[in-house]
Amino acid sequence: MMKIIALATLCAYVAAATVYVGTWAESIYVLDFDESSGSINLRSQLNVGHWPSYVVLDPNGKTLYTVNEDETFRGQPKTGGLLSYSISEDGKSLTPINAFVSNGTAPCFLDVSRDSNHLLVANYGGSTFVTAKLRDGKIVNVTQVIKNTGRGPNPDRQEAPHPHQLTFDPTNRFAYGCDLGLDRVFFFTFDHSNNKLVPNVNQAYLSTAPGSGPRHIAFHPRLPIVYLTHELDSTVSTLKFDQKKGIFSSPVQTLSMLPSGVDPKSCSGAEVRVSPDGLFVYTSNRGVSNTITVYKVNQNDGSLSLVGFQEAAGEFPRFFLIDETGRWLIVSNQNSDNVIVFRRDSVTGMLSKVSSVEGIKKPTALALKL
Ligand SMILES: *[C@@H]1O[C@H](CO)[C@@H](O)[C@H](O)[C@H]1NC(C)=O
Ligand SMILES: *[C@@H]1O[C@H](CO)[C@@H](O)[C@H](O)[C@H]1NC(C)=O
C-alpha cells in the first residue's frame, strides 16, 4: 500500500498528459501519456455509439467533441451525430454533455473556434459543410448547412461530393473545406456573430488536380504557406496562403508521399502536420506502404524536400499528431489496432519508436491534452 501511494505521489510530478482516441468502433479510448519519457498506456474506454471517428478538444481543454459517423442518429434518418463530453480536471474522465444531429451522413472531421463558441463539421457522406453554435461545451444548434454538388473523375471515390475537412485558419477569420469528391478546396470567411461560413469574395475555391482527392491541410506556424495532402494520388502540395484575402495559390510544388516504386493506387494519403518549429512536415500513407513521410521545409519559400520514411509500426496510419513541444509524434494505426509514440529528432526530423498501446479497436483520430 505504501508503495502504491508513493508511486501515485510521484506520478503527480511527472508530466502526465492524456490522449483521447477516436475509432471506427464504438469507443473513445483514454490513454495516459508521459511527456517526459514518451510512454503511453491505456487508462479507460467509453462507449459513445457507432464510429466516433474524429475527436477534437475545445481549445480551453474542458470539452471533447466527437461524432457518430453514421447514416442515422438516434432515430433520425440521413444524418450522423455530434457529441460533446466534459473533461474532468485531471483529464482522465469524460462525462456526456449533449448530442445533436450533424445534418449530413458520415461526419468525419470537426474543428472548434479559439473562443470555444463555434463548431465546424465536414459530413463525408452527406456532402455537407455544417456550422454549429456552442455554449459552455453544449452543442446548442446547427446554424448552417452548405450542400455541395457535382462529382470527380474517380468513379469509386468521387461519385459525389465528399467533404473531408472543414477547418479554421489560425486567426479564425477564415475557414477552409477540402472536398475529396470534387477535387476542390473551398475558401470561406467566417461570420462570428452569425455563426456562418461566407464564400470568400476574392475566390470561392481552388481546383486541385483531377482525381487527386484533397483531404487535409496544415498551416505553417510562421510562413504564409499551407500544405495539402491528396488521398487518391498520395501527393502533398505546397500552397501560398494570401493572409489578406484568405485564399491559397495554385500549388507551387507537388510531391509524391510514397517511397519510390510504390504504386499510388495501392495506397491512400492521409494526415499532414508541421512541426511546431516550422522546420519539418510529416504526412502519412496507408495501404501497401504504411509509412510516415518526413520532409524538410525550405525556410525561404516553404517548399519541401524529402528527408526519409518511417514505418508506422502498424497498418493504416490514418491520423497522427505532434505535441506542442515537438518531441513526440503519435500515430493511430486503424487496421492494426495500435497507437504508437515516436520520438522526433529536432535536428534531422527523423522518428524513432519509443512506446505503443495495443488492442485499441480501429483507432482513427487522436487528441492530446497536456
Ligand atoms: C437553429 O438554427 C436555425 C438555422 O439558422 C434557426 O432557423 C433556428 O431558429 C435555430 N434554433 C434555435 C433554437 O436557436
Ligand atoms: C438540420 O436538420 C434538422 C433535422 O432534419 C432540420 O430540422 C434543420 O432545419 C437542419 N438545419 C439546418 C440549418 O438546415
GROMACS .gro file of C-alpha atoms and ligand atoms in nm:
model
  398
    1MET     CA    1   0.000   0.000   0.000
    2MET     CA    2   0.280   0.237   0.097
    3LYS     CA    3   0.448   0.171  -0.235
    4ILE     CA    4   0.133   0.246  -0.431
    5ILE     CA    5   0.081   0.576  -0.252
    6ALA     CA    6   0.445   0.672  -0.307
    7LEU     CA    7   0.413   0.594  -0.677
    8ALA     CA    8   0.090   0.791  -0.710
    9THR     CA    9   0.253   1.091  -0.544
   10LEU     CA   10   0.550   1.064  -0.777
   11CYS     CA   11   0.322   1.048  -1.081
   12ALA     CA   12   0.172   1.383  -0.992
   13TYR     CA   13   0.512   1.541  -1.055
   14VAL     CA   14   0.565   1.366  -1.388
   15ALA     CA   15   0.427   1.537  -1.696
   16ALA     CA   16   0.104   1.338  -1.714
   17ALA     CA   17  -0.084   1.413  -2.033
   18THR     CA   18  -0.389   1.244  -2.182
   19VAL     CA   19  -0.455   1.116  -2.533
   20TYR     CA   20  -0.814   1.061  -2.648
   21VAL     CA   21  -0.859   0.813  -2.933
   22GLY     CA   22  -1.148   0.823  -3.179
   23THR     CA   23  -1.231   0.495  -3.354
   24TRP     CA   24  -1.418   0.315  -3.629
   25ALA     CA   25  -1.565   0.108  -3.348
   26GLU     CA   26  -1.789   0.210  -3.059
   27SER     CA   27  -1.547   0.358  -2.807
   28ILE     CA   28  -1.332   0.653  -2.730
   29TYR     CA   29  -1.018   0.535  -2.551
   30VAL     CA   30  -0.843   0.741  -2.286
   31LEU     CA   31  -0.465   0.691  -2.273
   32ASP     CA   32  -0.213   0.814  -2.018
   33PHE     CA   33   0.080   0.977  -2.190
   34ASP     CA   34   0.400   1.059  -2.004
   35GLU     CA   35   0.551   1.360  -2.180
   36SER     CA   36   0.891   1.313  -2.021
   37SER     CA   37   0.952   0.952  -2.129
   38GLY     CA   38   0.702   0.913  -2.416
   39SER     CA   39   0.542   0.608  -2.257
   40ILE     CA   40   0.174   0.555  -2.329
   41ASN     CA   41  -0.079   0.332  -2.152
   42LEU     CA   42  -0.448   0.251  -2.168
   43ARG     CA   43  -0.648   0.407  -1.886
   44SER     CA   44  -1.011   0.356  -1.983
   45GLN     CA   45  -1.261   0.322  -2.263
   46LEU     CA   46  -1.601   0.480  -2.302
   47ASN     CA   47  -1.881   0.361  -2.529
   48VAL     CA   48  -2.009   0.659  -2.730
   49GLY     CA   49  -2.207   0.494  -3.014
   50HIS     CA   50  -2.128   0.399  -3.372
   51TRP     CA   51  -1.795   0.517  -3.517
   52PRO     CA   52  -1.669   0.810  -3.308
   53SER     CA   53  -1.416   0.853  -3.588
   54TYR     CA   54  -1.297   1.203  -3.506
   55VAL     CA   55  -1.211   1.373  -3.178
   56VAL     CA   56  -1.124   1.736  -3.114
   57LEU     CA   57  -1.053   1.932  -2.797
   58ASP     CA   58  -1.205   2.265  -2.719
   59PRO     CA   59  -0.901   2.499  -2.702
   60ASN     CA   60  -0.997   2.568  -2.338
   61GLY     CA   61  -0.930   2.199  -2.263
   62LYS     CA   62  -1.264   2.149  -2.090
   63THR     CA   63  -1.465   1.974  -2.362
   64LEU     CA   64  -1.406   1.692  -2.608
   65TYR     CA   65  -1.622   1.680  -2.920
   66THR     CA   66  -1.672   1.370  -3.130
   67VAL     CA   67  -1.905   1.233  -3.398
   68ASN     CA   68  -2.109   0.927  -3.477
   69GLU     CA   69  -2.000   0.868  -3.838
   70ASP     CA   70  -2.331   0.707  -3.923
   71GLU     CA   71  -2.632   0.714  -4.160
   72THR     CA   72  -2.895   0.757  -3.890
   73PHE     CA   73  -2.859   0.911  -3.548
   74ARG     CA   74  -3.081   0.822  -3.253
   75GLY     CA   75  -3.375   0.751  -3.479
   76GLN     CA   76  -3.323   1.044  -3.716
   77PRO     CA   77  -3.259   0.933  -4.075
   78LYS     CA   78  -2.993   1.068  -4.314
   79THR     CA   79  -2.770   1.220  -4.052
   80GLY     CA   80  -2.480   1.137  -3.827
   81GLY     CA   81  -2.431   1.276  -3.478
   82LEU     CA   82  -2.229   1.538  -3.293
   83LEU     CA   83  -2.148   1.466  -2.929
   84SER     CA   84  -1.983   1.665  -2.654
   85TYR     CA   85  -1.815   1.539  -2.335
   86SER     CA   86  -1.695   1.737  -2.042
   87ILE     CA   87  -1.340   1.656  -1.933
   88SER     CA   88  -1.252   1.617  -1.566
   89GLU     CA   89  -0.987   1.845  -1.414
   90ASP     CA   90  -0.722   1.572  -1.437
   91GLY     CA   91  -0.822   1.496  -1.797
   92LYS     CA   92  -0.888   1.133  -1.724
   93SER     CA   93  -1.266   1.102  -1.734
   94LEU     CA   94  -1.536   1.209  -1.977
   95THR     CA   95  -1.897   1.290  -1.892
   96PRO     CA   96  -2.161   1.335  -2.165
   97ILE     CA   97  -2.291   1.690  -2.208
   98ASN     CA   98  -2.524   1.657  -2.506
   99ALA     CA   99  -2.563   1.547  -2.867
  100PHE     CA  100  -2.705   1.692  -3.187
  101VAL     CA  101  -2.767   1.581  -3.545
  102SER     CA  102  -2.483   1.663  -3.784
  103ASN     CA  103  -2.715   1.746  -4.078
  104GLY     CA  104  -2.546   1.503  -4.314
  105THR     CA  105  -2.439   1.140  -4.305
  106ALA     CA  106  -2.093   1.025  -4.202
  107PRO     CA  107  -1.942   1.327  -4.023
  108CYS     CA  108  -1.564   1.273  -4.027
  109PHE     CA  109  -1.398   1.596  -3.916
  110LEU     CA  110  -1.453   1.870  -3.656
  111ASP     CA  111  -1.287   2.197  -3.561
  112VAL     CA  112  -1.360   2.432  -3.270
  113SER     CA  113  -1.302   2.808  -3.281
  114ARG     CA  114  -1.044   2.963  -3.048
  115ASP     CA  115  -1.321   3.134  -2.849
  116SER     CA  116  -1.495   2.796  -2.796
  117ASN     CA  117  -1.822   2.924  -2.950
  118HIS     CA  118  -1.831   2.759  -3.292
  119LEU     CA  119  -1.802   2.406  -3.427
  120LEU     CA  120  -1.721   2.323  -3.789
  121VAL     CA  121  -1.828   1.985  -3.930
  122ALA     CA  122  -1.748   1.801  -4.255
  123ASN     CA  123  -2.007   1.536  -4.347
  124TYR     CA  124  -1.834   1.295  -4.586
  125GLY     CA  125  -2.148   1.104  -4.680
  126GLY     CA  126  -2.399   1.386  -4.670
  127SER     CA  127  -2.186   1.616  -4.890
  128THR     CA  128  -2.234   1.900  -4.642
  129PHE     CA  129  -2.026   2.158  -4.459
  130VAL     CA  130  -2.200   2.249  -4.134
  131THR     CA  131  -2.158   2.507  -3.859
  132ALA     CA  132  -2.293   2.465  -3.507
  133LYS     CA  133  -2.327   2.704  -3.214
  134LEU     CA  134  -2.158   2.601  -2.888
  135ARG     CA  135  -2.213   2.732  -2.538
  136ASP     CA  136  -2.012   2.609  -2.237
  137GLY     CA  137  -1.945   2.279  -2.411
  138LYS     CA  138  -2.304   2.227  -2.518
  139ILE     CA  139  -2.393   2.189  -2.887
  140VAL     CA  140  -2.675   2.444  -2.898
  141ASN     CA  141  -2.784   2.439  -3.260
  142VAL     CA  142  -2.680   2.362  -3.614
  143THR     CA  143  -2.695   2.703  -3.774
  144GLN     CA  144  -2.587   2.643  -4.134
  145VAL     CA  145  -2.576   2.359  -4.384
  146ILE     CA  146  -2.392   2.402  -4.715
  147LYS     CA  147  -2.465   2.120  -4.957
  148ASN     CA  148  -2.205   2.058  -5.228
  149THR     CA  149  -2.298   1.922  -5.570
  150GLY     CA  150  -2.107   1.755  -5.852
  151ARG     CA  151  -1.858   1.473  -5.887
  152GLY     CA  152  -1.500   1.394  -5.982
  153PRO     CA  153  -1.336   1.162  -6.236
  154ASN     CA  154  -1.272   0.868  -5.998
  155PRO     CA  155  -1.589   0.652  -6.026
  156ASP     CA  156  -1.531   0.469  -5.697
  157ARG     CA  157  -1.445   0.756  -5.466
  158GLN     CA  158  -1.569   1.068  -5.645
  159GLU     CA  159  -1.922   0.967  -5.748
  160ALA     CA  160  -2.046   1.251  -5.526
  161PRO     CA  161  -1.901   1.537  -5.318
  162HIS     CA  162  -1.719   1.408  -5.010
  163PRO     CA  163  -1.616   1.683  -4.767
  164HIS     CA  164  -1.324   1.550  -4.564
  165GLN     CA  165  -1.220   1.854  -4.362
  166LEU     CA  166  -1.360   2.189  -4.256
  167THR     CA  167  -1.117   2.393  -4.051
  168PHE     CA  168  -1.036   2.743  -3.933
  169ASP     CA  169  -0.713   2.920  -4.019
  170PRO     CA  170  -0.506   3.016  -3.711
  171THR     CA  171  -0.665   3.365  -3.694
  172ASN     CA  172  -1.020   3.219  -3.721
  173ARG     CA  173  -1.111   3.489  -3.973
  174PHE     CA  174  -1.121   3.226  -4.248
  175ALA     CA  175  -1.227   2.865  -4.289
  176TYR     CA  176  -1.131   2.602  -4.546
  177GLY     CA  177  -1.318   2.299  -4.672
  178CYS     CA  178  -1.147   2.009  -4.851
  179ASP     CA  179  -1.387   1.814  -5.074
  180LEU     CA  180  -1.227   1.485  -5.175
  181GLY     CA  181  -1.505   1.404  -5.423
  182LEU     CA  182  -1.493   1.734  -5.610
  183ASP     CA  183  -1.116   1.798  -5.617
  184ARG     CA  184  -1.177   2.135  -5.456
  185VAL     CA  185  -1.066   2.330  -5.152
  186PHE     CA  186  -1.340   2.581  -5.064
  187PHE     CA  187  -1.248   2.925  -4.926
  188PHE     CA  188  -1.473   3.089  -4.667
  189THR     CA  189  -1.465   3.387  -4.438
  190PHE     CA  190  -1.625   3.317  -4.102
  191ASP     CA  191  -1.901   3.543  -3.972
  192HIS     CA  192  -1.860   3.504  -3.595
  193SER     CA  193  -2.170   3.697  -3.495
  194ASN     CA  194  -2.399   3.485  -3.712
  195ASN     CA  195  -2.201   3.160  -3.682
  196LYS     CA  196  -2.185   3.129  -4.059
  197LEU     CA  197  -1.946   3.050  -4.339
  198VAL     CA  198  -1.948   3.305  -4.618
  199PRO     CA  199  -1.794   3.211  -4.955
  200ASN     CA  200  -1.474   3.413  -4.990
  201VAL     CA  201  -1.550   3.707  -5.222
  202ASN     CA  202  -1.197   3.701  -5.365
  203GLN     CA  203  -1.219   3.341  -5.481
  204ALA     CA  204  -1.466   3.067  -5.385
  205TYR     CA  205  -1.244   2.762  -5.424
  206LEU     CA  206  -0.921   2.616  -5.556
  207SER     CA  207  -0.937   2.324  -5.800
  208THR     CA  208  -0.682   2.051  -5.733
  209ALA     CA  209  -0.551   1.801  -5.989
  210PRO     CA  210  -0.839   1.592  -6.136
  211GLY     CA  211  -0.881   1.272  -5.934
  212SER     CA  212  -0.637   1.381  -5.662
  213GLY     CA  213  -0.891   1.381  -5.376
  214PRO     CA  214  -0.786   1.667  -5.140
  215ARG     CA  215  -0.817   1.551  -4.779
  216HIS     CA  216  -0.642   1.765  -4.517
  217ILE     CA  217  -0.449   2.090  -4.488
  218ALA     CA  218  -0.196   2.215  -4.231
  219PHE     CA  219  -0.079   2.574  -4.182
  220HIS     CA  220   0.286   2.662  -4.142
  221PRO     CA  221   0.335   2.832  -3.800
  222ARG     CA  222   0.530   3.131  -3.943
  223LEU     CA  223   0.547   3.130  -4.323
  224PRO     CA  224   0.240   3.221  -4.533
  225ILE     CA  225   0.225   2.861  -4.653
  226VAL     CA  226  -0.026   2.574  -4.637
  227TYR     CA  227   0.037   2.204  -4.704
  228LEU     CA  228  -0.239   1.995  -4.862
  229THR     CA  229  -0.250   1.616  -4.878
  230HIS     CA  230  -0.442   1.437  -5.152
  231GLU     CA  231  -0.583   1.098  -5.056
  232LEU     CA  232  -0.635   0.948  -5.401
  233ASP     CA  233  -0.298   1.016  -5.566
  234SER     CA  234  -0.089   1.024  -5.243
  235THR     CA  235   0.066   1.364  -5.305
  236VAL     CA  236   0.133   1.669  -5.088
  237SER     CA  237   0.115   2.021  -5.231
  238THR     CA  238   0.274   2.340  -5.105
  239LEU     CA  239   0.038   2.637  -5.147
  240LYS     CA  240   0.094   3.005  -5.084
  241PHE     CA  241  -0.151   3.148  -4.831
  242ASP     CA  242  -0.261   3.506  -4.904
  243GLN     CA  243  -0.336   3.608  -4.545
  244LYS     CA  244  -0.514   3.930  -4.651
  245LYS     CA  245  -0.751   3.772  -4.899
  246GLY     CA  246  -0.771   3.436  -4.726
  247ILE     CA  247  -0.710   3.236  -5.042
  248PHE     CA  248  -0.447   2.981  -5.143
  249SER     CA  249  -0.244   2.989  -5.465
  250SER     CA  250  -0.223   2.703  -5.709
  251PRO     CA  251   0.045   2.460  -5.587
  252VAL     CA  252   0.397   2.595  -5.605
  253GLN     CA  253   0.513   2.236  -5.561
  254THR     CA  254   0.355   1.888  -5.551
  255LEU     CA  255   0.547   1.582  -5.429
  256SER     CA  256   0.464   1.215  -5.400
  257MET     CA  257   0.429   1.099  -5.040
  258LEU     CA  258   0.529   0.742  -5.128
  259PRO     CA  259   0.861   0.559  -5.133
  260SER     CA  260   0.982   0.522  -5.494
  261GLY     CA  261   0.835   0.223  -5.674
  262VAL     CA  262   0.515   0.211  -5.469
  263ASP     CA  263   0.205   0.231  -5.691
  264PRO     CA  264  -0.011   0.526  -5.579
  265LYS     CA  265  -0.320   0.312  -5.648
  266SER     CA  266  -0.208   0.074  -5.372
  267CYS     CA  267  -0.211   0.349  -5.109
  268SER     CA  268  -0.416   0.638  -4.981
  269GLY     CA  269  -0.265   0.955  -4.843
  270ALA     CA  270  -0.396   1.081  -4.509
  271GLU     CA  271  -0.269   1.321  -4.244
  272VAL     CA  272  -0.035   1.620  -4.269
  273ARG     CA  273   0.133   1.810  -3.983
  274VAL     CA  274   0.404   2.073  -3.949
  275SER     CA  275   0.649   2.054  -3.658
  276PRO     CA  276   0.592   2.341  -3.411
  277ASP     CA  277   0.931   2.493  -3.503
  278GLY     CA  278   0.823   2.501  -3.870
  279LEU     CA  279   1.129   2.310  -3.986
  280PHE     CA  280   0.969   1.978  -4.090
  281VAL     CA  281   0.647   1.848  -4.245
  282TYR     CA  282   0.509   1.496  -4.194
  283THR     CA  283   0.247   1.307  -4.397
  284SER     CA  284   0.105   0.955  -4.368
  285ASN     CA  285   0.049   0.678  -4.625
  286ARG     CA  286  -0.196   0.391  -4.585
  287GLY     CA  287  -0.203   0.063  -4.779
  288VAL     CA  288   0.092  -0.124  -4.928
  289SER     CA  289   0.320   0.139  -4.774
  290ASN     CA  290   0.227   0.215  -4.413
  291THR     CA  291   0.466   0.498  -4.357
  292ILE     CA  292   0.519   0.849  -4.231
  293THR     CA  293   0.699   1.066  -4.486
  294VAL     CA  294   0.941   1.324  -4.345
  295TYR     CA  295   1.015   1.648  -4.533
  296LYS     CA  296   1.242   1.941  -4.456
  297VAL     CA  297   1.093   2.289  -4.506
  298ASN     CA  298   1.292   2.544  -4.706
  299GLN     CA  299   1.264   2.846  -4.476
  300ASN     CA  300   1.271   3.093  -4.767
  301ASP     CA  301   0.971   2.972  -4.963
  302GLY     CA  302   0.816   2.686  -4.763
  303SER     CA  303   0.896   2.428  -5.030
  304LEU     CA  304   0.962   2.070  -4.920
  305SER     CA  305   1.247   1.829  -4.975
  306LEU     CA  306   1.225   1.462  -4.884
  307VAL     CA  307   1.421   1.354  -4.579
  308GLY     CA  308   1.303   0.995  -4.544
  309PHE     CA  309   1.037   0.746  -4.442
  310GLN     CA  310   0.942   0.594  -4.109
  311GLU     CA  311   0.749   0.265  -4.090
  312ALA     CA  312   0.427   0.334  -3.898
  313ALA     CA  313   0.480   0.018  -3.686
  314GLY     CA  314   0.130  -0.093  -3.782
  315GLU     CA  315  -0.123  -0.083  -4.062
  316PHE     CA  316  -0.316   0.212  -4.199
  317PRO     CA  317  -0.180   0.521  -4.019
  318ARG     CA  318  -0.493   0.727  -4.072
  319PHE     CA  319  -0.400   1.001  -3.829
  320PHE     CA  320  -0.112   1.135  -3.626
  321LEU     CA  321  -0.034   1.443  -3.418
  322ILE     CA  322   0.276   1.621  -3.293
  323ASP     CA  323   0.277   1.750  -2.935
  324GLU     CA  324   0.332   2.122  -2.866
  325THR     CA  325   0.694   2.072  -2.763
  326GLY     CA  326   0.767   1.891  -3.089
  327ARG     CA  327   0.932   1.599  -2.912
  328TRP     CA  328   0.665   1.337  -2.985
  329LEU     CA  329   0.471   1.222  -3.289
  330ILE     CA  330   0.181   0.989  -3.205
  331VAL     CA  331   0.019   0.771  -3.474
  332SER     CA  332  -0.311   0.583  -3.485
  333ASN     CA  333  -0.294   0.268  -3.699
  334GLN     CA  334  -0.652   0.191  -3.788
  335ASN     CA  335  -0.607  -0.165  -3.919
  336SER     CA  336  -0.361  -0.299  -3.663
  337ASP     CA  337  -0.542  -0.169  -3.355
  338ASN     CA  338  -0.246   0.019  -3.210
  339VAL     CA  339  -0.129   0.368  -3.118
  340ILE     CA  340   0.245   0.431  -3.148
  341VAL     CA  341   0.462   0.704  -2.995
  342PHE     CA  342   0.770   0.815  -3.188
  343ARG     CA  343   1.044   1.041  -3.057
  344ARG     CA  344   1.118   1.323  -3.301
  345ASP     CA  345   1.477   1.423  -3.363
  346SER     CA  346   1.450   1.804  -3.381
  347VAL     CA  347   1.770   1.831  -3.590
  348THR     CA  348   1.718   1.558  -3.852
  349GLY     CA  349   1.337   1.542  -3.828
  350MET     CA  350   1.352   1.163  -3.822
  351LEU     CA  351   1.145   0.944  -3.591
  352SER     CA  352   1.216   0.652  -3.360
  353LYS     CA  353   0.955   0.436  -3.190
  354VAL     CA  354   0.952   0.455  -2.811
  355SER     CA  355   0.624   0.301  -2.697
  356SER     CA  356   0.284   0.173  -2.804
  357VAL     CA  357  -0.058   0.062  -2.687
  358GLU     CA  358  -0.208  -0.248  -2.848
  359GLY     CA  359  -0.571  -0.358  -2.850
  360ILE     CA  360  -0.721  -0.020  -2.937
  361LYS     CA  361  -1.002  -0.120  -3.174
  362LYS     CA  362  -0.975   0.063  -3.509
  363PRO     CA  363  -0.813   0.390  -3.396
  364THR     CA  364  -0.885   0.670  -3.642
  365ALA     CA  365  -0.805   1.001  -3.471
  366LEU     CA  366  -0.624   1.143  -3.169
  367ALA     CA  367  -0.643   1.447  -2.945
  368LEU     CA  368  -0.379   1.537  -2.686
  369LYS     CA  369  -0.443   1.726  -2.363
  370LEU     CA  370  -0.143   1.835  -2.160
  371LIG     C1  371  -3.124   2.700  -3.512
  371LIG     O1  372  -3.067   2.745  -3.633
  371LIG     C2  373  -3.163   2.756  -3.736
  371LIG     C3  374  -3.087   2.790  -3.866
  371LIG     O2  375  -3.011   2.906  -3.851
  371LIG     C4  376  -3.268   2.863  -3.700
  371LIG     O3  377  -3.365   2.870  -3.800
  371LIG     C5  378  -3.333   2.823  -3.568
  371LIG     O4  379  -3.420   2.925  -3.526
  371LIG     C6  380  -3.229   2.798  -3.462
  371LIG     N1  381  -3.292   2.743  -3.343
  371LIG     C7  382  -3.264   2.785  -3.220
  371LIG     C8  383  -3.337   2.716  -3.110
  371LIG     O5  384  -3.185   2.876  -3.198
  372LIG     C1  385  -3.073   2.020  -3.965
  372LIG     O1  386  -3.153   1.903  -3.969
  372LIG     C2  387  -3.273   1.915  -3.891
  372LIG     C3  388  -3.337   1.777  -3.885
  372LIG     O2  389  -3.353   1.724  -4.012
  372LIG     C4  390  -3.361   2.020  -3.956
  372LIG     O3  391  -3.478   2.035  -3.881
  372LIG     C5  392  -3.285   2.154  -3.958
  372LIG     O4  393  -3.360   2.250  -4.027
  372LIG     C6  394  -3.149   2.138  -4.025
  372LIG     N1  395  -3.072   2.260  -4.003
  372LIG     C7  396  -3.036   2.342  -4.100
  372LIG     C8  397  -2.961   2.466  -4.056
  372LIG     O5  398  -3.059   2.320  -4.217
   0.00000   0.00000   0.00000
